[in-house]
Coordinates of C-alpha atoms (C1' of nucleotides) in Angstrom, one line a residue:
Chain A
X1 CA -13.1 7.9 22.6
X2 CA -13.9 11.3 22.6
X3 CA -13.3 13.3 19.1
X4 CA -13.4 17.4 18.9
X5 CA -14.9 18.7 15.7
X6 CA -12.2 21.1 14.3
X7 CA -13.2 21.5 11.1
X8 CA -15.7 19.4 8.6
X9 CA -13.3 16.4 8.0
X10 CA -10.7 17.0 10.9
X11 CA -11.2 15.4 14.1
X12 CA -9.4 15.6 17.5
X13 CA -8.5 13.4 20.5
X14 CA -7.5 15.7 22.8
X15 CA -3.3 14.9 24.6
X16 CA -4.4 13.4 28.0
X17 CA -1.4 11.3 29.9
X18 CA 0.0 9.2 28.6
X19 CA 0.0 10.9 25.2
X20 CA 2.9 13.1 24.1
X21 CA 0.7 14.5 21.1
X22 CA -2.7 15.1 20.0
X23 CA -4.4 12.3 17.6
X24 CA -6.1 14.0 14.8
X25 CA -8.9 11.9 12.5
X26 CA -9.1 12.9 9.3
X27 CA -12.8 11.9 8.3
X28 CA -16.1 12.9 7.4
X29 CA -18.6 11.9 10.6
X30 CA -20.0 9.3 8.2
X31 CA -16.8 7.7 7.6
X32 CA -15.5 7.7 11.5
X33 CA -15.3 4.0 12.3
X34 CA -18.1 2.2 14.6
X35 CA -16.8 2.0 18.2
X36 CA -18.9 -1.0 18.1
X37 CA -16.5 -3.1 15.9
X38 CA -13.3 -1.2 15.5
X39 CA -11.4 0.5 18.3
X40 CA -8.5 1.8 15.7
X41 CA -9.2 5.4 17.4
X42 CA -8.1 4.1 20.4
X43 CA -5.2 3.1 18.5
X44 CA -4.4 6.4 17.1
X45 CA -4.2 7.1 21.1
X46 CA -1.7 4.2 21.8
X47 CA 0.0 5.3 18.7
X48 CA 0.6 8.9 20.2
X49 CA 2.1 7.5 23.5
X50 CA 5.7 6.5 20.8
X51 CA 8.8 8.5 22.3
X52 CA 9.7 11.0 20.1
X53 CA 6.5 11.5 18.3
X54 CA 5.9 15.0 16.6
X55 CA 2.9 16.9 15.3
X56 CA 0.2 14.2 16.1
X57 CA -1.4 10.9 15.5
X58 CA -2.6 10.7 12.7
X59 CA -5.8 8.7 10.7
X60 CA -6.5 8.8 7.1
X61 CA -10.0 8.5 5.9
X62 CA -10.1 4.9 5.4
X63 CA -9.0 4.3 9.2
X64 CA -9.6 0.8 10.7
X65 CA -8.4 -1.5 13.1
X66 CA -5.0 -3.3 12.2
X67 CA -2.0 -4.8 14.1
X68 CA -0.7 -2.3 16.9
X69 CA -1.0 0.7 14.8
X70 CA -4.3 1.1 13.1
X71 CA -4.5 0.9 9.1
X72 CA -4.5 4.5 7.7
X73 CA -2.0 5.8 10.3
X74 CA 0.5 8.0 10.2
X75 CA 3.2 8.8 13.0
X76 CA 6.5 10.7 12.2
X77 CA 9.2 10.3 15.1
X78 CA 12.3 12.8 15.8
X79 CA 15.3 10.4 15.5
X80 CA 17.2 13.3 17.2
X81 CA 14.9 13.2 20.2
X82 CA 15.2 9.1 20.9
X83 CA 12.4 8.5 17.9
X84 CA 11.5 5.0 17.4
X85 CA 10.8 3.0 14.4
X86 CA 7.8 0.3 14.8
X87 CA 7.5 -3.2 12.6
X88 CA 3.5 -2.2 13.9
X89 CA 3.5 0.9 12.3
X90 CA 4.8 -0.1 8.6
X91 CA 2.5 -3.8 9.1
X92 CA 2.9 -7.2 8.0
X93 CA 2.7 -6.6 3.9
X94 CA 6.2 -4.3 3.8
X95 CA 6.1 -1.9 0.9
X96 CA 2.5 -3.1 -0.2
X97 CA 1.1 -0.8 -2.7
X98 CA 0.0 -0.4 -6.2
X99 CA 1.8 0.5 -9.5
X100 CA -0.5 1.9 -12.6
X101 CA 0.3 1.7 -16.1
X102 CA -1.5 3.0 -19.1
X103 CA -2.3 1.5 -22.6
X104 CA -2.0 3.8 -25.5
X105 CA -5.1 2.4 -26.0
X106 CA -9.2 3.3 -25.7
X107 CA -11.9 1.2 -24.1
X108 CA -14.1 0.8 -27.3
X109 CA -10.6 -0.8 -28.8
X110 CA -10.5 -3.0 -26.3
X111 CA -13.6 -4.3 -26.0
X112 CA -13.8 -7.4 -28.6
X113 CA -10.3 -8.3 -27.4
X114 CA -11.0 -7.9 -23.7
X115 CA -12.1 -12.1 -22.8
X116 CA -8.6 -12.9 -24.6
X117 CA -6.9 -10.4 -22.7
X118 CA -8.3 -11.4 -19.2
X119 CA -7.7 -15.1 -20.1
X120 CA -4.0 -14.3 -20.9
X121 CA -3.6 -12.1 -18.2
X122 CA -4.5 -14.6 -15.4
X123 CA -2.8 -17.2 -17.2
X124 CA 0.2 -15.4 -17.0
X125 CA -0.2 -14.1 -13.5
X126 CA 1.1 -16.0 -10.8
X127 CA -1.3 -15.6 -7.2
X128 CA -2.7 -16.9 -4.5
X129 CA -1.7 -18.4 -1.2
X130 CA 0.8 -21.0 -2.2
X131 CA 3.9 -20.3 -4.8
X132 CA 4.6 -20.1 -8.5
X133 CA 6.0 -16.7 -9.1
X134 CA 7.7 -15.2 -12.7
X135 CA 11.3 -15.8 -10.9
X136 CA 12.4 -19.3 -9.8
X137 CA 15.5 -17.7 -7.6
X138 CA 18.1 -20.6 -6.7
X139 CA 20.9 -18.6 -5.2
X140 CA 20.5 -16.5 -1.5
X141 CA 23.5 -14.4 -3.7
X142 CA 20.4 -13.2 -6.5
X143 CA 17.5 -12.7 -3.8
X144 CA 20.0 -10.5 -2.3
X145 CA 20.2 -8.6 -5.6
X146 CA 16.4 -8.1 -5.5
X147 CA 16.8 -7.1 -2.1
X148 CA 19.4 -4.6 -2.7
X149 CA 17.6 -3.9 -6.1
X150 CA 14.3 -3.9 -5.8
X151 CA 12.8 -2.7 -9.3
X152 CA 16.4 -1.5 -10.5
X153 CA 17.5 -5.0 -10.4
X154 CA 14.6 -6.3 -12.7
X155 CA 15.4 -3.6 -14.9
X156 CA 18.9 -4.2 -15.0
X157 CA 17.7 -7.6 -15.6
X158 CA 15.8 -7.2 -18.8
X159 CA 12.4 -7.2 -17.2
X160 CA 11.3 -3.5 -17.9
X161 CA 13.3 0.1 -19.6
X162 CA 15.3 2.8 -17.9
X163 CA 12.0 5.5 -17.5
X164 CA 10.5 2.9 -15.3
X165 CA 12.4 3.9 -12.7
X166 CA 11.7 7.3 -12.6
X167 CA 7.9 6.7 -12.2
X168 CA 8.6 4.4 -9.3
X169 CA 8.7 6.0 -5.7
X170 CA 13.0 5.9 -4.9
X171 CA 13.6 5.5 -8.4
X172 CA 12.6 1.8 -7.5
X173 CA 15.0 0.6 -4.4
X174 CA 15.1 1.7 -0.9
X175 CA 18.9 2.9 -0.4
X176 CA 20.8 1.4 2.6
X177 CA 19.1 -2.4 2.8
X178 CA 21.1 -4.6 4.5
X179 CA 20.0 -8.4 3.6
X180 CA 21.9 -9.5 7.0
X181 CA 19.5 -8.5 8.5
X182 CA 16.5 -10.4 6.9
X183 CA 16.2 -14.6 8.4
X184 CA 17.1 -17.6 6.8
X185 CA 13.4 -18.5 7.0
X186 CA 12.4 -14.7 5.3
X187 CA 14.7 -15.8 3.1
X188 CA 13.4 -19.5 1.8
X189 CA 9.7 -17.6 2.3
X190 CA 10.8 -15.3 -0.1
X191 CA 12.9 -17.5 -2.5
X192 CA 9.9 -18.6 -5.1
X193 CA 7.6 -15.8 -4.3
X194 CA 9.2 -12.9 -6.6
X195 CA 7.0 -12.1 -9.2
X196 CA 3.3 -13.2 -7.9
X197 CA 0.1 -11.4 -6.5
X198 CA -0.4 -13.3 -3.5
X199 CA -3.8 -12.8 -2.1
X200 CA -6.7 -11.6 0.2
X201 CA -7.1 -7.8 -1.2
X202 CA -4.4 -7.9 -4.0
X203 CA -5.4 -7.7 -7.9
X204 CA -5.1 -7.3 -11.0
X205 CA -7.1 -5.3 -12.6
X206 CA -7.5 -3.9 -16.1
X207 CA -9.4 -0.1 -15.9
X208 CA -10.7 2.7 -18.4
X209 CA -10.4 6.3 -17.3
X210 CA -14.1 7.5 -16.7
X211 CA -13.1 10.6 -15.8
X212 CA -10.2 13.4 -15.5
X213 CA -10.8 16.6 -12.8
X214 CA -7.9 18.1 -13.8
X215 CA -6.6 17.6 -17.6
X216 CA -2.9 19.8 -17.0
X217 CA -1.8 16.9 -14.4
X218 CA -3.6 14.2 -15.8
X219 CA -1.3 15.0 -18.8
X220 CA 1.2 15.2 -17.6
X221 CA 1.0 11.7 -15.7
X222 CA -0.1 10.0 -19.0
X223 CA -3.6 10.2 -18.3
X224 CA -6.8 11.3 -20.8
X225 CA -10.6 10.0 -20.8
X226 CA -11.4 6.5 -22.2
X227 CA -7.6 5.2 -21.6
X228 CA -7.2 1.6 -20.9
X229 CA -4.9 1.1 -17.7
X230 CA -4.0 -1.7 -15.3
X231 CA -3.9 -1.6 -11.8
X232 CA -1.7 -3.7 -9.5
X233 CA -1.8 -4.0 -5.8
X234 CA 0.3 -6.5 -4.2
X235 CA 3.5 -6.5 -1.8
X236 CA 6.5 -8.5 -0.2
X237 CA 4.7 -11.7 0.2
X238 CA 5.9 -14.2 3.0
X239 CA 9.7 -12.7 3.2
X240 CA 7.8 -9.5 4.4
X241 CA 5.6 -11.3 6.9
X242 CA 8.4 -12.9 8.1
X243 CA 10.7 -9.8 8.9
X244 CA 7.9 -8.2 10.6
X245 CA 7.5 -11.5 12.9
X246 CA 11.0 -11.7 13.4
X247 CA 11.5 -7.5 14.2
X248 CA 9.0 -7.4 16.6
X249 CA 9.8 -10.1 18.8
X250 CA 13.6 -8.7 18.6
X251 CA 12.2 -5.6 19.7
X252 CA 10.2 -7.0 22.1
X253 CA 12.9 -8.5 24.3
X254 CA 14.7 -5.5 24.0
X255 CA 12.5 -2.3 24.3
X256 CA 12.8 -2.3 28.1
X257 CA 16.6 -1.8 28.2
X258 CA 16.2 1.4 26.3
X259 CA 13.8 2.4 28.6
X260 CA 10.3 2.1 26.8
X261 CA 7.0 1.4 27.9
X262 CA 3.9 1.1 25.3
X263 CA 0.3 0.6 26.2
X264 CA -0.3 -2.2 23.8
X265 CA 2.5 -4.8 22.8
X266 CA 2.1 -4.9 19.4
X267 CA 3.3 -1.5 19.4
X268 CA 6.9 -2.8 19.9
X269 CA 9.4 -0.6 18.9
X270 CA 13.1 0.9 19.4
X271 CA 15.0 4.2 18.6
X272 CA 15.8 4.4 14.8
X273 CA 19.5 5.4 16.5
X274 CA 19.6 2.2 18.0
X275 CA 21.3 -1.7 16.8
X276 CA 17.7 -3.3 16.7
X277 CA 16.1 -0.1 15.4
X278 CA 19.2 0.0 12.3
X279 CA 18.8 -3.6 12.2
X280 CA 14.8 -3.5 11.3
X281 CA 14.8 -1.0 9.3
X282 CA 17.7 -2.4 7.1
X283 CA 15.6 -5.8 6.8
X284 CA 12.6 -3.2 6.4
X285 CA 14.1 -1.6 3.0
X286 CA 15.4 -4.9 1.8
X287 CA 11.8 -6.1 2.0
X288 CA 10.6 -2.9 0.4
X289 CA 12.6 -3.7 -2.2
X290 CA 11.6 -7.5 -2.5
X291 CA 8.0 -5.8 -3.1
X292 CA 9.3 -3.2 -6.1
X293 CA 10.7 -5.9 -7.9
X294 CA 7.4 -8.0 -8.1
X295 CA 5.7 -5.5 -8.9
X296 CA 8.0 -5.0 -11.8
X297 CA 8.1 -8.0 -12.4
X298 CA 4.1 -8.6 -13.0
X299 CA 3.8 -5.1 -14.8
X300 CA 6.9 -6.6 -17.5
X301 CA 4.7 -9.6 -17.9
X302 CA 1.6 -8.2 -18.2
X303 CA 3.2 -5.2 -20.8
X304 CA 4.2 -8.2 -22.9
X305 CA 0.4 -9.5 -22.9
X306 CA -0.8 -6.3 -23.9
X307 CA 1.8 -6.3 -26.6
X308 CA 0.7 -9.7 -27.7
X309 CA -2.9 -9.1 -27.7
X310 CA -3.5 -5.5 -29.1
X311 CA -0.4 -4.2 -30.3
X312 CA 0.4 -1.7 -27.8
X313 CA 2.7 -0.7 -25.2
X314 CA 1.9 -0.2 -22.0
X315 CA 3.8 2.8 -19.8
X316 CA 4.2 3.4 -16.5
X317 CA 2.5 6.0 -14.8
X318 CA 3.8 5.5 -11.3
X319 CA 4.5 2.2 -8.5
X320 CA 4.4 4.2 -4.8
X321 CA 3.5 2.1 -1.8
X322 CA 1.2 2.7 1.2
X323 CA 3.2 0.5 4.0
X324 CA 6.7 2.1 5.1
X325 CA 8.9 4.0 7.4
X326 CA 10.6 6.5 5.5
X327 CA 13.8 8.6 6.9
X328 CA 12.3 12.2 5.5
X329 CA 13.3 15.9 6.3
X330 CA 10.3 18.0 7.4
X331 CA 9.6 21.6 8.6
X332 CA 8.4 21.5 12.0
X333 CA 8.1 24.8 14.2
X334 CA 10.2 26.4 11.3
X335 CA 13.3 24.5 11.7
X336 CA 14.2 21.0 9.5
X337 CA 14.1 18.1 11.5
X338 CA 15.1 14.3 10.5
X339 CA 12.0 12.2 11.2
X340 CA 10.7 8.4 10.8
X341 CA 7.4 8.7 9.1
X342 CA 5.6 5.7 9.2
X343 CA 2.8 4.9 6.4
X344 CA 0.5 1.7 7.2
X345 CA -2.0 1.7 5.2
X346 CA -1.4 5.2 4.4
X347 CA 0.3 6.8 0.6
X348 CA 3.1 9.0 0.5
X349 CA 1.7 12.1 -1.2
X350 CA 4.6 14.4 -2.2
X351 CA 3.6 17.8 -3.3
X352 CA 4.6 20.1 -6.7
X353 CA 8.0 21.3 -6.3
X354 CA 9.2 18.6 -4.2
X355 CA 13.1 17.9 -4.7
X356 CA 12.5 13.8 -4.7
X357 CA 10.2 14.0 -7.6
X358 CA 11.6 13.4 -11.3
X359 CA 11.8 16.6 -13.3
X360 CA 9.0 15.7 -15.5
X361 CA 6.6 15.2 -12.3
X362 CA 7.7 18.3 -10.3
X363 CA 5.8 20.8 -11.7
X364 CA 2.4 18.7 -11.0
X365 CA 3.4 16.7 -7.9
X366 CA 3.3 13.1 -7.4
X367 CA 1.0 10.4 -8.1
X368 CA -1.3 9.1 -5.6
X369 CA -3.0 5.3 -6.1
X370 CA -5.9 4.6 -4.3
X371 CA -7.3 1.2 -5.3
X372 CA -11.3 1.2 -4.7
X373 CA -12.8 -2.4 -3.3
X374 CA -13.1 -5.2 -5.9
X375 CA -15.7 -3.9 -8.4
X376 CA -16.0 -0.1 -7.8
X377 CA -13.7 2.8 -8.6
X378 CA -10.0 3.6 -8.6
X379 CA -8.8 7.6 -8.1
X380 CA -5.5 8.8 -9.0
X381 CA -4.5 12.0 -7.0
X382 CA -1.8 14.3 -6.4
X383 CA -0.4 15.5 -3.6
X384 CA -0.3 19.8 -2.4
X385 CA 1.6 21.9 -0.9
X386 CA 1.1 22.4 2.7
X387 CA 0.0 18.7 3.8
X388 CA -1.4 18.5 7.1
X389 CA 0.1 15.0 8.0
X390 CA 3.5 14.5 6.4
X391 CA 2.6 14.6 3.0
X392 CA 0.3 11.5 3.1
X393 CA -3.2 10.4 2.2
X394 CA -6.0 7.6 2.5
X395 CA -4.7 4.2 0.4
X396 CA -8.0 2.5 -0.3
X397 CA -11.6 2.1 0.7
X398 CA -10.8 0.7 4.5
X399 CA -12.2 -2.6 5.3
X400 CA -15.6 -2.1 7.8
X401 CA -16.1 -5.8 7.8
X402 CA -14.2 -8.9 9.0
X403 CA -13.8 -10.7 6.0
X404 CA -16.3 -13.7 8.0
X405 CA -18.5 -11.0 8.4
X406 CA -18.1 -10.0 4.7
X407 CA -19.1 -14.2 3.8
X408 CA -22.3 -13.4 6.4
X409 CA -23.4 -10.9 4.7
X410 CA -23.2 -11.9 1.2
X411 CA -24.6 -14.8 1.9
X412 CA -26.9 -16.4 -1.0
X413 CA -25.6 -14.1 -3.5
X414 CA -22.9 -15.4 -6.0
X415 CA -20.2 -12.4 -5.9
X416 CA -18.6 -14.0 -9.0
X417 CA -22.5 -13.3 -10.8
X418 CA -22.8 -10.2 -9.6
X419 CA -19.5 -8.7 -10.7
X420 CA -19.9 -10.5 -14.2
X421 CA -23.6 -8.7 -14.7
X422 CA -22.1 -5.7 -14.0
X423 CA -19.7 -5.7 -17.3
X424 CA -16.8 -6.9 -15.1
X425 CA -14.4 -9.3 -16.2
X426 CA -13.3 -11.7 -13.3
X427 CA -10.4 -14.3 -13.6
X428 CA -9.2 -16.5 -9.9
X429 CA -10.0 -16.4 -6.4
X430 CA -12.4 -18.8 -5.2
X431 CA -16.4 -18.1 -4.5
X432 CA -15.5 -16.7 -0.3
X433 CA -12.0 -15.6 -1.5
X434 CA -14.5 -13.1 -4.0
X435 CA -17.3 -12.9 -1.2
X436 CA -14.4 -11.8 1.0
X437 CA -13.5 -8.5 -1.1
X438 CA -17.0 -7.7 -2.2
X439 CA -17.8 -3.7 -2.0
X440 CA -20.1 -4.3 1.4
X441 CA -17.4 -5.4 3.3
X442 CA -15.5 -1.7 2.9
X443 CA -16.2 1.9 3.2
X444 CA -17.2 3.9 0.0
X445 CA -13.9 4.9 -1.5
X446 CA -15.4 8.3 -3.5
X447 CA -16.4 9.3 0.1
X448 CA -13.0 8.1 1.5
X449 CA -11.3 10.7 -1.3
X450 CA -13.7 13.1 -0.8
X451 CA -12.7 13.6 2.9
X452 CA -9.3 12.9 1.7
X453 CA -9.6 16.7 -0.2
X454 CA -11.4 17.8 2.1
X455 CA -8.8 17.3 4.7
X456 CA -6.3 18.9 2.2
X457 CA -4.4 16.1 1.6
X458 CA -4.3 15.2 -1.6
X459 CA -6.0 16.8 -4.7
X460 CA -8.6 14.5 -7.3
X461 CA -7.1 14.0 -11.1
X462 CA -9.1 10.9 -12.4
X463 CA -11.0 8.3 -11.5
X464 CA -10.9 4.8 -13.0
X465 CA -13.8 1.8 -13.7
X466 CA -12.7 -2.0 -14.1
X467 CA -13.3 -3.9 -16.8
X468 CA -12.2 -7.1 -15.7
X469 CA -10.1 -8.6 -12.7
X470 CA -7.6 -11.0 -11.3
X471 CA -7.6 -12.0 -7.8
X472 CA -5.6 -14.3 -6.1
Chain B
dA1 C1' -1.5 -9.3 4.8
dT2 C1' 0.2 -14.5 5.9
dG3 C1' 3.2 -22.0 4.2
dT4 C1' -4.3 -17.9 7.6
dG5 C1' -5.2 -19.4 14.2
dC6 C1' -0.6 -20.2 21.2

DNA sequence: ATGTGC
């Protein structure tokens, strides 16, 4: 794959047939990934082939190879101009991302009550393949509340206050889901699943803020040195796995009639103005809003630990995801145009000013989460004004290593140990579950935000340490 | 990511 230097963390792949637009790698050299083991460049390439594409292909920092679509992509269609919508570019974990909170709290407070808190935390934290979850649902009539819902629905159902919502991303619930659309089998997936962690690269974790860059917005989020947060990263479980299976194969059998050809089948797909284009991205949102609700779910639970344990509250700072198709207006060649953006692996990043933010974030912009690996650091940023990719940024480290690459190399070494010597708190996940996350298996997320900046996309505000996790 | 893999 050849890449054009453009500037110090912008990288190019030239249009060559049958492209419709330029890929553009937002990276520092270090960070590109090895041709060797990942070929997600070439699936920025693929990814610029979609009809209806605009602007370019784009990576994020933490690029790496994923299903169709490389993880850390962003593509934005022209539904006008026969755009399509593609399960492949939103992936299997719909509306996956990571919701931050913030204890009234400092670290030196905590620390005597931090063993308690971790034990009562995982206790209370339902994860892990199987199920157990915070909601036993027995009607398909109150899924499709959640699905409808998503956080609003918990709210509405006791399970968190009003002000929530206006920290989460769509004041917590994609409009316009359409539960007809998600499978029986989604369905029962989903059913004992709402409220849990699930597992693989999903946590819990409880943080300090070790630094602020910028005190105004870190303000104005909530935000100020020493603070005790939590951190959770999880998404839609099975009932999203299983509407990306089912959506795909749909669009698979009928991508031909509307006269589509991809270079790589898992990048089936089907004009957002189309019956199976509506029809995923109806079962899409619902999923979307499947995810809200658990994490609001596990953030109500764990606020009432934190209660219990120290005597404080904790607030929300902001939920926003990093795995969606969004229906957003954007200025393109200085007209307005109606696009699909899709997000895998990639966070919305909406700048100061911008009309979807709550009154008390506009003047600052949004909050963007970027989880670290297991172990190292977390960064909340903002988003700026003139994005060069759709408003969006990186959403984590970016795995380098397969996860039996990741056992390989850890080998000998007890991940569990290593963490624990390091002042770090760990609760679940079993020894290769652990060995699986460890730090050597992904990229270095400071480097991954530093290119992030670099690139313009986003804007540093703090960074956060653990003190102690829970893994599924 | 995922009742882990056609």
């Amino acid at each position: 794959m050849e890449l054009v230097e453009e500037s110090p963390y912008r990288f190019r792949i030239d249009r060559r047939d049958p492209m419709r637009v330029p890929g553009v790698v937002f990276a520092s050299r270090a960070l590109l990934p090895d041709p060797a083991g990942d070929r997600s460049l070439e699936q920025v390439a693929n990814v610029a082939t979609l009809p209806g594409i605009v602007g370019a292909s784009y990576a994020m920092p933490d690029v790496h190879w994923g299903y169709g679509f490389p993880i850390g992509g962003v593509a934005a269609t022209d539904i006008a101009a026969g755009g399509v919508v593609s399960p492949g570019g939103v992936g299997f974990d719909i509306s996956c991302g990571v919701r931050l909170l913030a204890a009234d709290l400092d670290r030196a407070e905590l620390r005597p009550r931090l063993e308690a808190v971790m034990d009562a935390l995982s206790a209370a934290t339902p994860r892990g393949m199987g199920s157990g979850a915070v909601w036993q649902l027995t009607s398909r009539d109150e899924l499709e509340a959640v699905l409808r819902g998503g956080s609003g629905y918990a709210v509405r159902r006791g399970f968190g206050v009003e002000r929530d919502l206006h920290r989460c991303e769509d004041y917590g619930a994609v409009q316009d889901a359409d539960p007809a659309q998600v499978s029986d089998r989604a369905i029962e997936r989903g059913a004992h699943q709402v409220g849990s962690l699930g597992s693989g690269n999903h946590f819990l974790e409880v943080q300090a803020v070790e630094q602020v860059y910028d005190e105004p917005v870190a303000e104005a989020f909530g935000l100020r040195p020493d603070q005790v947060c939590v951190m959770i990263h999880c998404g839609s479980r099975g009932l999203g796995h299983q509407i990306c299976t089912d959506h795909v194969r749909a669009m698979e059998k009928v991508m031909g009639r509307y006269g589509i050809h991809v270079p790589d089948r898992q990048l089936a797909c089907a004009p957002v103005d189309s019956a199976a284009g509506r029809a995923y991205l109806g079962a899409m949102a619902a999923a979307a809003n499947y995810a809200r609700a658990n994490r609001q779910l596990l953030a109500h639970a764990v606020g009432r630990i934190f209660e219990r344990q120290t005597g404080r509250r904790l607030d929300l700072v902001y939920d926003v995801s990093h795995n969606l198709a969004k229906i957003e207006d954007h200025t393109l060649d200085g007209g307005v145009r109606l696009l699909c953006v899709h997000r895998k692996g990639a966070t919305r990043a909406l700048p100061p000013g911008h009309p979807d933010l709550p009154a008390e974030l506009r003047g600052v912009g949004q909050p963007v989460l970027i989880p670290g690996s297991m172990g190292t650091a977390s960064y909340v940023l903002t988003g700026v004004v003139g994005s060069p990719a759709f408003a969006s940024a990186c959403h984590g480290a970016g795995r380098v290593r397969s996860r039996k690459q990741a056992v390989a190399v850890g080998r000998g070494g007890d991940p569990r140990a290593q963490l624990q010597a390091r002042d770090i708190a760990v609760r679940g996940a079993s020894r290769r579950g652990l060995a699986e996350e460890m730090p050597a298996a992904y990229k270095d997320i400071s480097a991954v935000v530093e290119a992030a900046e670099g690139a313009g996309l986003c804007r540093k505000v703090a960074r956060l340490v653990p003190l102690g996790v829970v893994k599924g």
